[in-house]
Short mmCIF file of C-alpha atoms in Angstrom, two decimals:
data_model
loop_
_atom_site.label_atom_id
_atom_site.label_comp_id
_atom_site.label_asym_id
_atom_site.label_seq_id
_atom_site.Cartn_x
_atom_site.Cartn_y
_atom_site.Cartn_z
CA MET A 1159 81.55 130.29 113.65
CA LYS A 1160 78.38 128.58 112.24
CA ASP A 1161 78.17 128.50 108.41
CA GLY A 1162 75.26 130.22 107.01
CA TRP A 1163 72.03 128.78 105.51
CA GLY A 1164 73.59 129.42 102.01
CA ARG A 1165 76.75 127.76 102.32
CA ARG A 1166 74.95 124.64 104.15
CA TRP A 1167 72.64 124.12 101.23
CA LEU A 1168 75.41 124.62 98.82
CA ARG A 1169 77.38 121.74 100.82
CA ASP A 1170 74.27 119.74 100.72
CA ALA A 1171 73.92 120.14 97.00
CA GLY A 1172 77.50 119.32 96.60
CA TYR A 1173 77.13 116.24 98.44
CA LEU A 1174 74.28 114.94 96.37
CA GLY A 1175 76.04 115.83 93.44
CA VAL A 1176 78.87 113.38 94.67
CA GLU A 1177 76.67 110.71 95.55
CA LEU A 1178 75.06 111.05 92.02
CA GLY A 1179 78.50 110.63 90.48
CA ALA A 1180 79.37 107.74 93.02
CA SER A 1181 75.92 105.93 92.13
CA VAL A 1182 76.98 105.85 88.62
CA VAL A 1183 80.17 103.71 89.52
CA SER A 1184 78.09 101.53 92.06
CA LEU A 1185 75.72 100.96 88.96
CA GLY A 1186 78.60 99.98 86.78
CA LEU A 1187 80.08 97.61 89.12
CA PHE A 1188 76.38 96.32 89.92
CA CYS A 1189 76.06 95.22 86.36
CA VAL A 1190 79.56 93.82 86.20
CA ILE A 1191 78.63 91.35 89.28
CA LEU A 1192 75.36 90.73 87.73
CA VAL A 1193 77.00 89.59 84.58
CA LEU A 1194 79.56 87.25 86.58
CA LEU A 1195 76.74 85.44 88.64
CA PRO A 1196 75.48 83.01 85.53
CA LEU A 1197 79.36 82.56 84.91
CA MET A 1198 79.83 81.02 88.33
CA LEU A 1199 78.67 77.75 86.87
CA ILE A 1200 82.15 77.59 84.89
CA THR A 1201 85.74 77.97 86.41
CA GLY A 1202 86.28 81.66 85.03
CA GLY A 1203 83.33 82.68 86.76
CA VAL A 1204 84.63 80.98 90.16
CA LEU A 1205 88.05 83.13 89.25
CA LEU A 1206 86.58 86.25 88.58
CA MET A 1207 83.86 86.82 90.98
CA PRO A 1208 85.87 86.91 94.18
CA GLN A 1209 87.96 89.51 92.49
CA ALA A 1210 84.92 91.66 91.57
CA VAL A 1211 83.64 91.08 95.26
CA GLN A 1212 87.09 92.29 96.53
CA VAL A 1213 86.74 95.51 94.28
CA LEU A 1214 83.27 95.79 95.82
CA HIS A 1215 84.46 95.60 99.53
CA ARG A 1216 87.25 98.37 98.29
CA TRP A 1217 84.51 100.59 97.11
CA SER A 1218 82.12 100.48 99.75
CA ASP A 1219 85.14 101.31 102.23
CA VAL A 1220 85.81 104.23 100.22
CA ASN A 1221 82.26 105.31 100.53
CA ARG A 1222 82.45 104.45 104.51
CA ARG A 1223 84.94 107.13 104.78
CA ARG A 1224 83.47 109.67 102.69
CA ILE A 1225 80.02 109.02 104.42
CA GLY A 1226 81.91 109.11 108.00
CA ARG A 1227 83.25 112.42 107.16
CA ARG A 1228 79.85 113.73 106.15
CA ARG A 1229 78.20 112.54 109.34
CA GLY A 1230 81.09 113.29 111.39
CA GLU A 1231 81.18 109.81 112.74
CA GLU A 1232 83.80 106.74 111.98
CA LEU A 1233 82.32 103.98 110.01
CA PRO A 1234 85.17 101.22 110.28
CA PRO A 1235 86.24 99.76 106.90
CA LEU A 1236 85.93 96.22 106.27
CA ALA A 1237 89.43 95.99 104.80
CA ARG A 1238 88.74 92.28 103.66
CA THR A 1239 90.96 91.27 101.08
CA LEU A 1240 91.41 87.71 99.16
CA PRO A 1241 94.25 85.72 100.78
CA ARG A 1242 97.46 84.68 98.52
CA GLY A 1243 96.74 81.34 96.99
CA SER A 1244 93.56 80.70 98.41
CA THR A 1245 91.70 77.60 97.45
CA ILE A 1246 88.42 77.45 95.32
CA ASP A 1247 86.30 76.96 98.68
CA GLU A 1248 88.18 79.66 100.30
CA ARG A 1249 87.51 82.04 97.28
CA LEU A 1250 83.76 80.96 97.34
CA ARG A 1251 83.43 81.73 100.85
CA PHE A 1252 85.11 85.20 100.48
CA ALA A 1253 82.81 85.90 97.66
CA PHE A 1254 79.44 84.92 99.43
CA SER A 1255 80.07 85.91 103.27
CA ARG A 1256 77.55 88.08 105.23
CA ALA A 1257 80.14 91.12 104.80
CA THR A 1258 79.70 90.78 101.02
CA ALA A 1259 75.70 90.47 101.61
CA ARG A 1260 75.68 93.84 103.32
CA ASP A 1261 77.96 95.53 100.74
CA ALA A 1262 75.62 93.99 98.02
CA LEU A 1263 72.81 95.54 99.50
CA TRP A 1264 74.00 98.96 99.97
CA LEU A 1265 75.39 98.42 96.16
CA THR A 1266 71.85 97.76 95.01
CA VAL A 1267 70.39 100.66 96.99
CA HIS A 1268 73.17 102.99 95.96
CA ALA A 1269 73.07 102.27 92.34
CA PHE A 1270 69.29 102.80 91.89
CA PRO A 1271 66.84 104.60 94.65
CA VAL A 1272 69.92 106.96 95.64
CA MET A 1273 71.00 107.65 91.83
CA TRP A 1274 67.42 108.42 90.93
CA LEU A 1275 66.62 110.46 93.95
CA SER A 1276 69.74 112.57 93.75
CA LEU A 1277 69.35 113.13 90.07
CA LEU A 1278 65.54 114.20 90.74
CA THR A 1279 66.45 116.57 93.72
CA LEU A 1280 69.24 118.50 91.71
CA ALA A 1281 67.07 118.73 88.85
CA LEU A 1282 64.95 120.93 91.00
CA PRO A 1283 67.26 124.15 91.15
CA VAL A 1284 68.28 123.68 87.67
CA SER A 1285 64.40 123.48 86.65
CA ALA A 1286 64.19 126.88 88.52
CA VAL A 1287 66.88 128.54 86.70
CA ASN A 1288 65.47 127.07 83.27
CA THR A 1289 61.81 128.00 84.12
CA LEU A 1290 62.98 131.78 84.89
CA ALA A 1291 65.01 131.86 81.64
CA VAL A 1292 61.71 130.61 79.80
CA THR A 1293 60.22 133.94 80.31
CA TRP A 1294 62.49 135.36 77.94
CA TYR A 1295 63.66 132.77 75.44
CA TRP A 1296 60.23 131.23 74.82
CA GLN A 1297 59.40 133.78 72.04
CA PHE A 1298 62.51 132.01 69.93
CA ALA A 1299 61.15 128.81 69.98
CA PRO A 1300 59.17 127.58 66.88
CA ALA A 1301 55.78 127.76 66.78
CA ASP A 1302 54.78 124.17 66.20
CA ASP A 1303 57.49 123.34 69.01
CA PRO A 1304 56.80 125.80 71.92
CA VAL A 1305 58.86 125.54 75.08
CA GLY A 1306 57.18 123.76 77.66
CA SER A 1307 58.54 124.06 81.47
CA PRO A 1308 56.02 122.74 82.83
CA TYR A 1309 53.54 123.64 80.41
CA PRO A 1310 53.80 124.90 76.71
CA VAL A 1311 54.47 129.04 76.82
CA THR A 1312 52.88 130.40 73.80
CA SER A 1313 52.24 134.06 74.78
CA TRP A 1314 53.40 136.60 77.06
CA GLU A 1315 50.64 136.27 79.37
CA LEU A 1316 51.78 132.49 80.13
CA ALA A 1317 55.55 133.64 80.11
CA TRP A 1318 54.87 135.95 83.07
CA THR A 1319 53.60 133.27 85.08
CA MET A 1320 57.05 131.57 84.63
CA PRO A 1321 58.50 133.35 87.48
CA LEU A 1322 55.93 132.30 89.91
CA VAL A 1323 56.58 128.33 88.86
CA ALA A 1324 60.44 129.26 89.04
CA LEU A 1325 59.81 130.38 92.79
CA GLY A 1326 57.78 127.08 93.38
CA TYR A 1327 60.84 124.96 92.23
CA ALA A 1328 63.31 127.05 94.17
CA ILE A 1329 61.16 126.63 97.49
CA ALA A 1330 60.91 123.09 96.75
CA ALA A 1331 64.86 122.73 96.29
CA ALA A 1332 65.50 124.91 99.41
CA PHE A 1333 63.80 122.38 101.51
CA LEU A 1334 64.22 119.07 99.58
CA VAL A 1335 67.98 119.22 98.73
CA PRO A 1336 69.22 119.29 102.73
CA ALA A 1337 66.18 116.81 103.46
CA VAL A 1338 67.33 114.29 100.82
CA ALA A 1339 71.05 114.83 101.48
CA ARG A 1340 70.56 114.13 105.30
CA LEU A 1341 68.13 111.22 104.10
CA VAL A 1342 70.63 109.62 101.86
CA ALA A 1343 73.46 109.86 104.28
CA PHE A 1344 71.57 108.46 106.99
CA VAL A 1345 70.53 105.30 104.77
CA SER A 1346 73.92 104.89 103.43
CA ALA A 1347 75.59 105.01 106.92
CA LYS A 1348 73.07 102.43 108.50
CA LEU A 1349 73.76 100.00 105.20
CA LEU A 1350 77.54 100.52 105.56
CA ALA A 1351 77.69 100.42 109.20
CA THR A 1352 79.49 97.17 110.06
CA PRO A 1353 77.93 95.37 112.87
CA ALA A 1354 79.85 95.01 116.17
CA ARG A 1355 79.94 91.07 115.91
CA SER A 1356 81.17 91.23 112.20
CA ARG A 1357 83.82 94.08 113.22
CA LEU A 1358 84.90 91.51 116.09
CA ALA A 1359 85.25 88.37 113.63
CA ALA A 1360 87.20 90.59 111.20
CA ARG A 1361 89.56 91.52 114.13
CA VAL A 1362 89.91 87.93 115.08
CA ASP A 1363 90.71 87.00 111.47
CA ALA A 1364 93.37 89.84 111.34
CA LEU A 1365 94.98 89.00 114.71
CA THR A 1366 94.83 85.44 113.51
CA LEU A 1367 96.56 86.20 110.19
CA SER A 1368 99.16 88.25 112.02
CA ARG A 1369 99.78 85.92 114.60
CA ALA A 1370 100.73 83.31 111.74
CA ALA A 1371 102.97 86.04 110.03
CA ALA A 1372 104.46 86.56 113.10
CA LEU A 1373 105.28 82.83 113.58
CA ASP A 1374 106.40 82.50 110.06
CA ALA A 1375 108.86 85.43 110.27
CA HIS A 1376 110.01 84.05 113.72
CA ALA A 1377 110.64 80.52 112.25
CA ALA A 1378 112.39 82.04 109.21
CA GLU A 1379 114.46 84.26 111.45
CA LEU A 1380 115.66 81.22 113.60
CA ARG A 1381 116.36 79.19 110.43
CA ARG A 1382 118.49 82.15 109.34
CA ILE A 1383 120.50 82.74 112.29
CA GLU A 1384 121.11 78.79 112.35
CA ARG A 1385 122.30 78.80 108.79
CA ASP A 1386 124.64 82.01 109.59
CA LEU A 1387 126.03 80.19 113.06
CA HIS A 1388 126.27 76.69 110.91
CA ASP A 1389 128.08 78.58 107.88
CA GLY A 1390 129.89 81.20 109.55
CA ALA A 1391 130.91 81.00 113.26
CA GLN A 1392 130.71 77.25 113.59
CA ASN A 1393 133.09 76.52 110.72
CA ARG A 1394 135.56 79.13 111.89
CA LEU A 1395 135.43 77.60 115.29
CA VAL A 1396 136.14 74.14 113.92
CA ASN A 1397 139.20 75.74 112.22
CA VAL A 1398 140.30 77.29 115.52
CA VAL A 1399 139.93 73.57 117.06
CA MET A 1400 141.86 72.16 114.01
CA MET A 1401 144.67 74.84 114.03
CA LEU A 1402 144.86 74.34 117.97
CA GLY A 1403 145.37 70.40 117.59
CA ILE A 1404 147.98 71.02 114.93
CA ALA A 1405 149.93 73.31 117.01
CA GLU A 1406 149.65 70.76 119.81
CA ARG A 1407 151.11 67.99 117.91
CA ALA A 1408 153.91 70.28 116.47
CA GLN A 1409 154.75 71.30 120.19
CA GLU A 1410 154.84 67.41 121.04
CA THR A 1411 157.41 66.79 118.00
CA GLY A 1412 159.38 69.81 118.41
CA GLY A 1413 157.94 71.55 115.40
CA ASP A 1414 156.94 74.90 114.50
CA VAL A 1415 153.74 76.13 116.62
CA GLY A 1416 153.62 79.64 115.84
CA GLU A 1417 152.00 79.23 112.15
CA PRO A 1418 149.09 77.09 113.52
CA LEU A 1419 148.58 79.48 116.37
CA ARG A 1420 148.38 82.49 114.07
CA ARG A 1421 146.01 80.75 111.84
CA ALA A 1422 143.81 79.77 114.86
CA GLN A 1423 143.85 83.42 115.95
CA ASP A 1424 142.84 84.68 112.61
CA ALA A 1425 139.96 81.98 112.41
CA ALA A 1426 138.86 82.99 116.05
CA ALA A 1427 138.84 86.59 115.02
CA ASP A 1428 136.70 85.79 111.95
CA ALA A 1429 134.24 83.66 114.05
CA LEU A 1430 133.83 86.59 116.55
CA ALA A 1431 133.13 88.89 113.49
CA GLY A 1432 130.63 86.42 112.33
CA LEU A 1433 129.02 86.35 115.52
CA ARG A 1434 128.67 90.03 115.90
CA ARG A 1435 127.06 90.39 112.17
CA THR A 1436 124.55 87.71 113.31
CA VAL A 1437 123.86 89.42 116.80
CA HIS A 1438 123.69 92.83 114.79
CA ASP A 1439 121.20 91.22 112.30
CA ILE A 1440 119.12 90.18 115.46
CA TYR A 1441 118.67 93.60 116.39
CA PRO A 1442 120.92 96.50 115.35
CA PRO A 1443 122.62 98.29 118.41
CA ILE A 1444 122.54 101.60 116.18
CA LEU A 1445 118.96 101.59 116.86
CA ASP A 1446 119.42 101.84 120.24
CA GLU A 1447 122.25 104.48 119.88
CA LEU A 1448 120.78 106.78 117.19
CA GLY A 1449 117.03 105.77 116.72
CA LEU A 1450 115.32 104.90 113.46
CA GLU A 1451 116.21 108.22 111.66
CA GLY A 1452 120.19 107.93 112.41
CA ALA A 1453 119.94 104.12 111.62
CA LEU A 1454 118.44 104.63 108.35
CA ALA A 1455 120.84 107.50 107.51
CA SER A 1456 123.49 105.18 108.36
CA LEU A 1457 122.12 102.78 105.81
CA ALA A 1458 121.67 105.14 103.15
CA GLY A 1459 125.51 106.38 103.59
CA ARG A 1460 126.54 102.69 103.01
CA SER A 1461 124.52 102.28 99.88
CA VAL A 1462 126.57 101.48 96.76
CA VAL A 1463 123.83 103.27 94.97
CA PRO A 1464 123.62 107.29 95.90
CA CYS A 1465 120.63 107.22 98.09
CA ALA A 1466 118.85 110.42 99.47
CA LEU A 1467 116.84 109.65 102.66
CA GLU A 1468 113.83 112.02 103.74
CA THR A 1469 112.17 111.91 107.29
CA ALA A 1470 109.48 114.12 108.54
CA GLY A 1471 109.43 114.16 112.14
CA VAL A 1472 109.26 110.26 112.67
CA GLY A 1473 110.88 110.35 116.35
CA ARG A 1474 110.80 107.29 118.34
CA VAL A 1475 108.71 104.52 117.42
CA PRO A 1476 108.44 100.93 119.54
CA ALA A 1477 111.49 99.18 119.23
CA ALA A 1478 110.00 96.18 117.19
CA VAL A 1479 108.67 98.52 114.54
CA GLU A 1480 111.79 99.94 114.37
CA SER A 1481 113.88 96.88 113.85
CA ALA A 1482 111.29 95.88 111.22
CA SER A 1483 111.45 99.29 109.67
CA TYR A 1484 115.41 99.05 109.52
CA PHE A 1485 115.32 95.52 108.04
CA VAL A 1486 112.65 96.80 105.57
CA VAL A 1487 114.85 99.34 104.05
CA ALA A 1488 118.11 97.22 104.37
CA GLU A 1489 116.46 94.68 102.24
CA ALA A 1490 115.32 97.04 99.77
CA LEU A 1491 118.79 99.14 99.41
CA THR A 1492 120.29 95.51 99.32
CA ASN A 1493 117.99 94.54 96.18
CA VAL A 1494 118.65 98.08 94.71
CA ASN A 1495 122.59 97.53 94.98
CA LYS A 1496 122.67 93.93 93.72
CA TYR A 1497 119.90 93.82 90.89
CA ALA A 1498 118.36 97.30 89.86
CA ALA A 1499 121.37 98.71 87.89
CA ALA A 1500 120.12 102.10 89.48
CA THR A 1501 121.85 105.26 89.34
CA ARG A 1502 120.05 106.67 92.52
CA ALA A 1503 117.68 105.83 95.51
CA THR A 1504 115.36 107.23 97.71
CA VAL A 1505 114.28 106.54 101.13
CA ARG A 1506 111.24 108.50 102.49
CA VAL A 1507 109.82 107.91 106.23
CA GLU A 1508 106.81 109.80 107.59
CA ARG A 1509 104.57 109.22 110.35
CA GLU A 1510 100.92 109.76 109.56
CA GLY A 1511 98.99 109.38 112.78
CA GLU A 1512 99.45 105.72 114.06
CA LEU A 1513 100.95 104.77 110.51
CA LEU A 1514 104.68 104.74 109.90
CA LEU A 1515 104.89 105.06 106.03
CA ILE A 1516 108.24 103.87 104.35
CA ALA A 1517 109.00 104.16 100.60
CA VAL A 1518 111.77 103.30 98.90
CA GLU A 1519 111.99 104.25 95.15
CA ASP A 1520 114.74 103.67 92.40
CA ASP A 1521 115.53 104.46 88.98
CA GLY A 1522 116.51 101.29 88.01
CA VAL A 1523 115.33 98.67 85.22
CA GLY A 1524 112.47 97.32 87.39
CA GLY A 1525 110.95 93.85 86.93
CA ALA A 1526 111.52 92.93 90.56
CA VAL A 1527 109.18 89.82 91.50
CA GLU A 1528 108.40 88.62 94.69
CA ARG A 1529 109.21 85.05 94.99
CA PRO A 1530 108.66 82.64 97.71
CA GLY A 1531 111.49 82.49 100.34
CA GLY A 1532 113.11 85.42 98.48
CA GLY A 1533 113.91 88.95 100.17
CA LEU A 1534 110.61 90.56 99.31
CA ALA A 1535 108.80 87.52 100.85
CA GLY A 1536 110.84 87.96 103.96
CA VAL A 1537 109.92 91.74 104.08
CA ARG A 1538 106.30 90.66 103.75
CA ARG A 1539 106.33 88.30 106.41
CA ARG A 1540 108.01 91.07 108.79
CA ILE A 1541 105.31 93.63 107.80
CA GLU A 1542 102.25 91.39 108.24
CA ALA A 1543 103.34 90.23 111.58
CA PHE A 1544 102.73 93.75 112.64
CA GLU A 1545 99.15 93.96 110.39
CA GLY A 1546 101.04 96.13 108.25
CA THR A 1547 100.91 96.26 104.51
CA LEU A 1548 103.48 95.97 101.70
CA ASP A 1549 103.10 97.12 97.93
CA VAL A 1550 105.51 96.78 95.33
CA THR A 1551 105.55 98.57 91.88
CA SER A 1552 108.24 97.33 89.50
CA PRO A 1553 107.26 97.64 86.04
CA ALA A 1554 109.80 96.70 83.02
CA GLY A 1555 112.29 99.56 82.75
CA GLY A 1556 111.32 100.85 86.22
CA PRO A 1557 110.93 102.67 88.57
CA THR A 1558 110.67 100.38 91.22
CA VAL A 1559 108.70 101.51 94.40
CA LEU A 1560 108.48 99.55 97.49
CA ARG A 1561 105.79 101.13 99.98
CA THR A 1562 104.93 99.58 103.49
CA GLU A 1563 102.57 100.76 106.25
CA LEU A 1564 103.37 99.82 109.69
CA PRO A 1565 101.09 100.29 112.74
CA CYS A 1566 103.35 102.12 115.23
CA GLY A 1567 100.81 103.37 117.87
CA SER A 1568 99.88 106.99 118.75
#
């Protein structure tokens, strides 16, 4: 059932009201960037400008989603972020890229023409109501300062003309509000639409980064496996060989071979257990047996800190995503058990379209910091290999919240 004209008009007026508020934000951001431009001559400006541009990209992406919903079309976000540890040259290229120029053009149009056009258009229905009210309240105005809407009203004869003026404002508002709303949405969509070439370049950049992250994660995993084999199974197998050698010499000299053989058997059992743990860490068999939800329930049940698991119809996702999700939660709960001094933890897993959302929260002391080579850095490598995101919030005193988004297909 189609909406009536009145509802459509109110929706258009509401859209212009939102545009007016958003344009005020754009004006503030425009002023900040304008102030930072002269500071580019000094180091502080070089450091601050890319951060302001990153805010610009995020703000434009917010408006892409909003205007896309308004027009019933998809305006893909840029999703451009400043790489960690980027050099001065990389920061400057980020700040003065073509994508930045397009967003800056939209910001300028949004901060000035759109703001004033929305303001003037919304003033029409307000003026209609005010002018109609002048018919009654003009008589209470001082004689030397009469009401003027749009001309001074000093008598009942002039007051009775106000309904006609109000009707004119109302007719203008009835036609202009929808027309201006469509115009503003059209112009904004054209300015915010990312060219196919830019989308392709952004996709190539994202794939390059995810490939590098996947290679880093793969290399780190190989180093971990090598370290586990060297420090664990290899040392125990050396002990097995030594004990067997001692038993062989004892047999040749007529000594007791039972004790060396028992020690060799224990060392072999330890080596086998170590190998099983290493294989388990590569891909936990429990994922095949119980799926992601069952495997996470097992992790939560083994946690020293009481842990609640909340899942909402996750179902099965690709095996690689299940494995990455399992290790994300395992690392997060390990940190909670070792460092958080928490009394409880919560793991939330839900599927939102093509994204798998994971959040691990604890009520511990907070202060978690991502360090190179640390557990959180390893989690980030795993997530970035899937073009996912990781966000850790851990103020002093807690709580600590780890959130991840993993693409998992439809």
